[in-house]
């Protein structure tokens, strides 16, 4: 036991007072003559004998009272052992609520095990600790900010999205942000995840948090049940039917697959058991309706039901959204800007890349507004008539992407496309940089340029609009500008292997896809597909009154710049506005990529940091002063009772 | 034994004033008694009931009423006139403890003197023989018993002039000394507080009784001695050389009252066993009432109580 105010012990000197009062009775008393001294002497003797014990008890009570008060003032404290005795902590919890965490094989799900582990961690926290909660499903978000009470955490873990992939990089960033705003010096992190290989939790640099991190693998090796899952449904339209090539994984036994629409089964097939991917092609007749919802589903139940379904919009006519004007036709189809664009679009077929058609420069002269959603000049220079048609096309709402070839006559392009371009081409400049900078305001992301390298690029000057991609030393690389109802994209560098090596490194493929999507805009949303949890881009017209109907019937509007985030449910989404349905905007949400694969990944080792003076444990102690004060109060009460008893005994009458 | 501090025949102005006050008050008391408010008071101490009384062991067999014995077959004595001539000895305790008062106007000594003075008045009117003596550590006769006309006045003068005597009280020695000196049987009225360090003189009272004396005790006490009205710590000091006692009066009161109760009970028991009548004479009580109570308690009743 320690004392916070040891000087208060000098109060024990006050013990002398009751002791002196008890034993030193040389008081100056008033004199009183009294004749019956015989009787008084006997009475006094009897009374002293009787009160000797009472006087001794009173002395003891007074002494103990002074001792108790003195010790209480001295501030006695006893150390509290254990972690709970330490100073308050800030705990940031990264909770993996992706789809794979919900697998139900009859035992507790990884989510339930994560919640149990979290409860145990919270119970061990010192008093006054605070917690923040990051849900790591895509997109990662802050369920509880820093400074929240531990009692709020468990309830927050139940507010999970329906179906999500994992987003640990974003979760890490959010965790850093919450830790930075913490009020406590002692901080640490807890990561709860099934640590599946697809989550890439171990590939995230958790040391960037700057605090100790504890990882909990909530998956059980014994329950690594195989999960059947659909991974692709490629739709191809023929004259009178649609072919759907279904791809699945985890098919350990022959499994039936059904294609249905509005409860009506159109056709069935069987996925043969096998390691790796399983395929089956199913054919359905083309319906009369412009837009028909289809659902492809595996029969039977397994540990995760969400990835046993694949939604698909079936359209009566496959509109060509993109018109690619090839300025360098290559018989081999391997070189040239057009070939690289088509390869990117082909690769993005399964994720809703727009359909396309490749033509030569002369075909532009016959272009009319509404024929397509956008035009890509892939190393092409239209004729004057073609340029005029192009201008009309864009002004009416179409999209234009000018992708120069290495041989582009930039001066001629400037003059031929005068009035179309949001910037002017300039002389080529020599650059060689990795991963140009992307301004993430047009739906483009820096991840879209992973693995790219920009080579020599034309200068883009006299900008009348914003740039989406920048070279660190070379100025803008991609710009966009409005023109009438449409928009025009300009790329300063060829799409060829200067920006990446197809097909080995899909460096610019995402960039191409998103650029095409942006160009296509309102026209390109037909047949679009996003994974659950991802953002669907819808038109961001100023007067837009778009509402999205989810599979469950909920109606939500898109956010700023047409970003629709409520993609937590797998299924088909319809879009409508005040004037009615917008079938061209309908899209499908498919299961998150890779979540159905439970292959365990590596659990990172816990990260321990050296205990510093500022972050070390501050031993805590419990104050005992209140108990001493309580004891003193009881002693005072006891003394009062004893004195009252003695007084009442003295006032009794003998008669 | 200390000598009386009065000088018979020498009346100082103070003494004259005290005598006048005592005479007036004693007369008042006597009149109050004589006025018929207490029937038995008319009988007085020396007025003998003309009656037969039962024979008691020790009585003179020559006084037996043979006729009554033959008639009733019960021995009895005639009370002859010579019993009406039984002399009365008034004894006043003048020890130092008697000279105390708390809030009352009179000390115990004065009150005792008043009671005995009133008795002297009554007895002189009945032409009874009255004597006076003082007791303290011993016995000092003051006035031999006489029925002369001026006996009451002389008795009152002596009572008015009495002063307390220092030293310890020894009532037992005083009563025994009185018993040795008295030749004739007498009705002895003792006014005392009985605060004797040697205890209540029970044996001496028995001796008196055995020698034919009738003893009536007037137990004179101040109300403060009975109630102990003190409530603060004090140093109590005695009047007869006792050791001082420092006590918290409030704390010791209960025990003191127990002692008083026991003391009074002992006094009653002692007088009872000695066939002595007992009357508590509080100094705040009316003397008439005290004497009436005392006169109502006949020796016969005292004997009956004793034998009971």
Coordinates of N, CA and C in Angstrom, one line a residue, chain A residues 25 27-48 50-52 55 646-647 649-655, chain B residues 97 100 108 195-197 225-226 228 230 233-239 242-243 245-247 250-261 263-264:
Chain A
X25 N -6.6 14.6 34.5 CA -7.9 15.1 34.9 C -7.7 16.3 35.9
X27 N -8.5 19.1 36.5 CA -9.3 20.2 36.0 C -9.6 21.1 37.2
X28 N -9.9 22.3 37.0 CA -10.3 23.2 38.0 C -11.9 23.0 38.0
X29 N -12.3 22.4 39.1 CA -13.7 22.1 39.2 C -14.3 23.0 40.3
X30 N -15.6 23.3 40.0 CA -16.2 24.1 41.1 C -16.4 23.3 42.4
X31 N -16.2 24.0 43.5 CA -16.4 23.4 44.8 C -17.8 23.3 45.2
X32 N -18.1 22.2 45.9 CA -19.5 22.0 46.4 C -19.4 21.3 47.7
X33 N -19.9 21.9 48.8 CA -20.0 21.2 50.0 C -21.2 20.3 50.0
X34 N -21.1 19.2 50.6 CA -22.2 18.2 50.6 C -22.1 17.4 51.9
X35 N -23.2 17.3 52.6 CA -23.1 16.5 53.9 C -23.1 15.0 53.7
X36 N -23.8 14.5 52.7 CA -23.9 13.1 52.6 C -22.7 12.5 51.8
X37 N -21.6 12.8 52.3 CA -20.4 12.3 51.6 C -20.2 10.8 51.7
X38 N -20.8 10.3 52.7 CA -20.7 8.8 52.8 C -21.4 8.2 51.6
X39 N -22.6 8.7 51.4 CA -23.3 8.1 50.3 C -22.7 8.5 48.9
X40 N -22.2 9.7 48.8 CA -21.6 10.1 47.5 C -20.3 9.3 47.2
X41 N -19.6 9.1 48.3 CA -18.3 8.3 48.1 C -18.6 6.9 47.6
X42 N -19.6 6.3 48.2 CA -20.0 5.0 47.7 C -20.5 5.0 46.3
X43 N -21.3 6.0 46.0 CA -21.8 6.1 44.6 C -20.7 6.3 43.6
X44 N -19.8 7.2 44.0 CA -18.7 7.5 43.0 C -17.9 6.2 42.8
X45 N -17.6 5.5 43.8 CA -16.8 4.3 43.6 C -17.6 3.3 42.7
X46 N -18.9 3.1 43.0 CA -19.6 2.2 42.1 C -19.7 2.7 40.7
X47 N -19.8 4.0 40.5 CA -19.9 4.5 39.2 C -18.6 4.4 38.4
X48 N -17.5 4.6 39.1 CA -16.2 4.5 38.5 C -16.0 3.1 38.0
X50 N -18.2 1.0 37.2 CA -19.0 0.7 36.1 C -18.6 1.3 34.8
X51 N -18.1 2.6 34.9 CA -17.8 3.3 33.7 C -16.3 3.1 33.3
X52 N -15.6 2.3 34.0 CA -14.2 2.1 33.6 C -14.1 1.5 32.3
X55 N -15.3 4.1 29.7 CA -14.2 5.1 29.4 C -13.1 4.5 28.6
X646 N -24.3 6.0 28.2 CA -23.7 6.4 29.6 C -24.5 7.6 30.1
X647 N -24.9 8.5 29.3 CA -25.7 9.6 29.8 C -27.1 9.2 30.3
X649 N -27.9 6.3 31.4 CA -27.7 5.6 32.7 C -27.5 6.5 33.8
X650 N -26.8 7.7 33.6 CA -26.6 8.6 34.6 C -27.8 9.4 35.0
X651 N -28.8 9.5 34.1 CA -30.0 10.3 34.5 C -31.1 9.5 35.0
X652 N -30.9 8.2 35.2 CA -32.0 7.4 35.7 C -32.3 7.8 37.2
X653 N -33.6 7.8 37.6 CA -33.9 8.1 38.9 C -34.0 6.8 39.7
X654 N -33.5 6.9 41.0 CA -33.6 5.7 41.8 C -34.9 5.5 42.4
X655 N -35.8 6.5 42.3 CA -37.1 6.3 42.9 C -38.1 6.2 41.8
Chain B
X97 N -22.8 18.1 59.8 CA -23.5 17.8 58.6 C -25.0 18.3 58.7
X100 N -26.2 22.3 57.0 CA -26.1 22.4 55.5 C -27.5 22.6 55.0
X108 N -30.6 22.0 58.0 CA -31.2 20.8 58.7 C -31.2 21.1 60.2
X195 N -26.4 10.7 59.4 CA -25.2 10.6 58.5 C -24.0 10.4 59.4
X196 N -23.9 9.2 59.9 CA -22.9 8.8 60.8 C -21.9 7.9 60.1
X197 N -20.6 8.2 60.1 CA -19.7 7.3 59.4 C -19.7 5.9 59.9
X225 N -30.1 16.4 49.3 CA -29.5 15.1 49.7 C -30.3 14.0 49.1
X226 N -31.6 14.2 48.9 CA -32.5 13.1 48.4 C -32.5 13.1 46.9
X228 N -30.2 15.0 44.7 CA -28.9 15.2 44.0 C -29.1 16.0 42.7
X230 N -27.4 18.1 41.2 CA -26.3 18.7 40.5 C -26.1 17.9 39.1
X233 N -19.6 18.5 36.5 CA -18.5 18.0 37.3 C -18.1 18.9 38.4
X234 N -17.9 18.4 39.6 CA -17.6 19.2 40.8 C -16.6 18.5 41.7
X235 N -16.1 19.3 42.5 CA -15.3 18.7 43.6 C -16.2 18.8 44.9
X236 N -16.7 17.7 45.3 CA -17.6 17.7 46.5 C -16.7 17.5 47.8
X237 N -16.9 18.3 48.8 CA -16.2 18.2 50.0 C -17.1 18.1 51.2
X238 N -16.8 17.2 52.1 CA -17.7 17.0 53.3 C -17.6 18.1 54.3
X239 N -18.5 17.9 55.3 CA -18.5 18.9 56.4 C -18.0 18.4 57.7
X242 N -14.6 14.5 55.8 CA -14.5 13.3 54.9 C -13.6 13.7 53.7
X243 N -13.2 12.7 52.9 CA -12.3 12.9 51.8 C -13.2 13.5 50.6
X245 N -14.5 14.3 47.0 CA -14.8 13.4 45.8 C -15.0 14.3 44.6
X246 N -14.2 14.0 43.6 CA -14.4 14.7 42.3 C -15.2 13.8 41.4
X247 N -16.3 14.3 41.0 CA -17.2 13.5 40.2 C -17.9 14.3 39.2
X250 N -23.5 14.4 36.8 CA -24.5 13.7 35.9 C -24.2 12.3 35.8
X251 N -23.0 11.9 35.8 CA -22.7 10.5 35.6 C -22.9 9.7 36.9
X252 N -22.7 10.4 38.1 CA -22.7 9.7 39.4 C -24.1 9.7 40.0
X253 N -25.0 10.5 39.4 CA -26.3 10.7 40.0 C -27.1 9.4 40.2
X254 N -27.1 8.6 39.2 CA -27.9 7.4 39.3 C -27.4 6.5 40.4
X255 N -26.1 6.4 40.5 CA -25.5 5.6 41.6 C -25.8 6.2 43.0
X256 N -25.7 7.5 43.0 CA -26.0 8.2 44.3 C -27.4 8.0 44.8
X257 N -28.3 8.1 43.8 CA -29.7 7.9 44.2 C -30.0 6.4 44.7
X258 N -29.2 5.5 44.1 CA -29.3 4.1 44.6 C -28.8 4.1 46.0
X259 N -27.8 4.8 46.3 CA -27.3 4.8 47.7 C -28.3 5.5 48.7
X260 N -28.9 6.5 48.2 CA -29.9 7.2 49.1 C -31.1 6.3 49.4
X261 N -31.5 5.6 48.3 CA -32.6 4.7 48.5 C -32.3 3.6 49.5
X263 N -30.0 3.8 51.8 CA -29.8 4.5 53.1 C -31.1 4.7 53.9
X264 N -32.1 5.1 53.1 CA -33.4 5.3 53.7 C -34.0 4.0 54.2

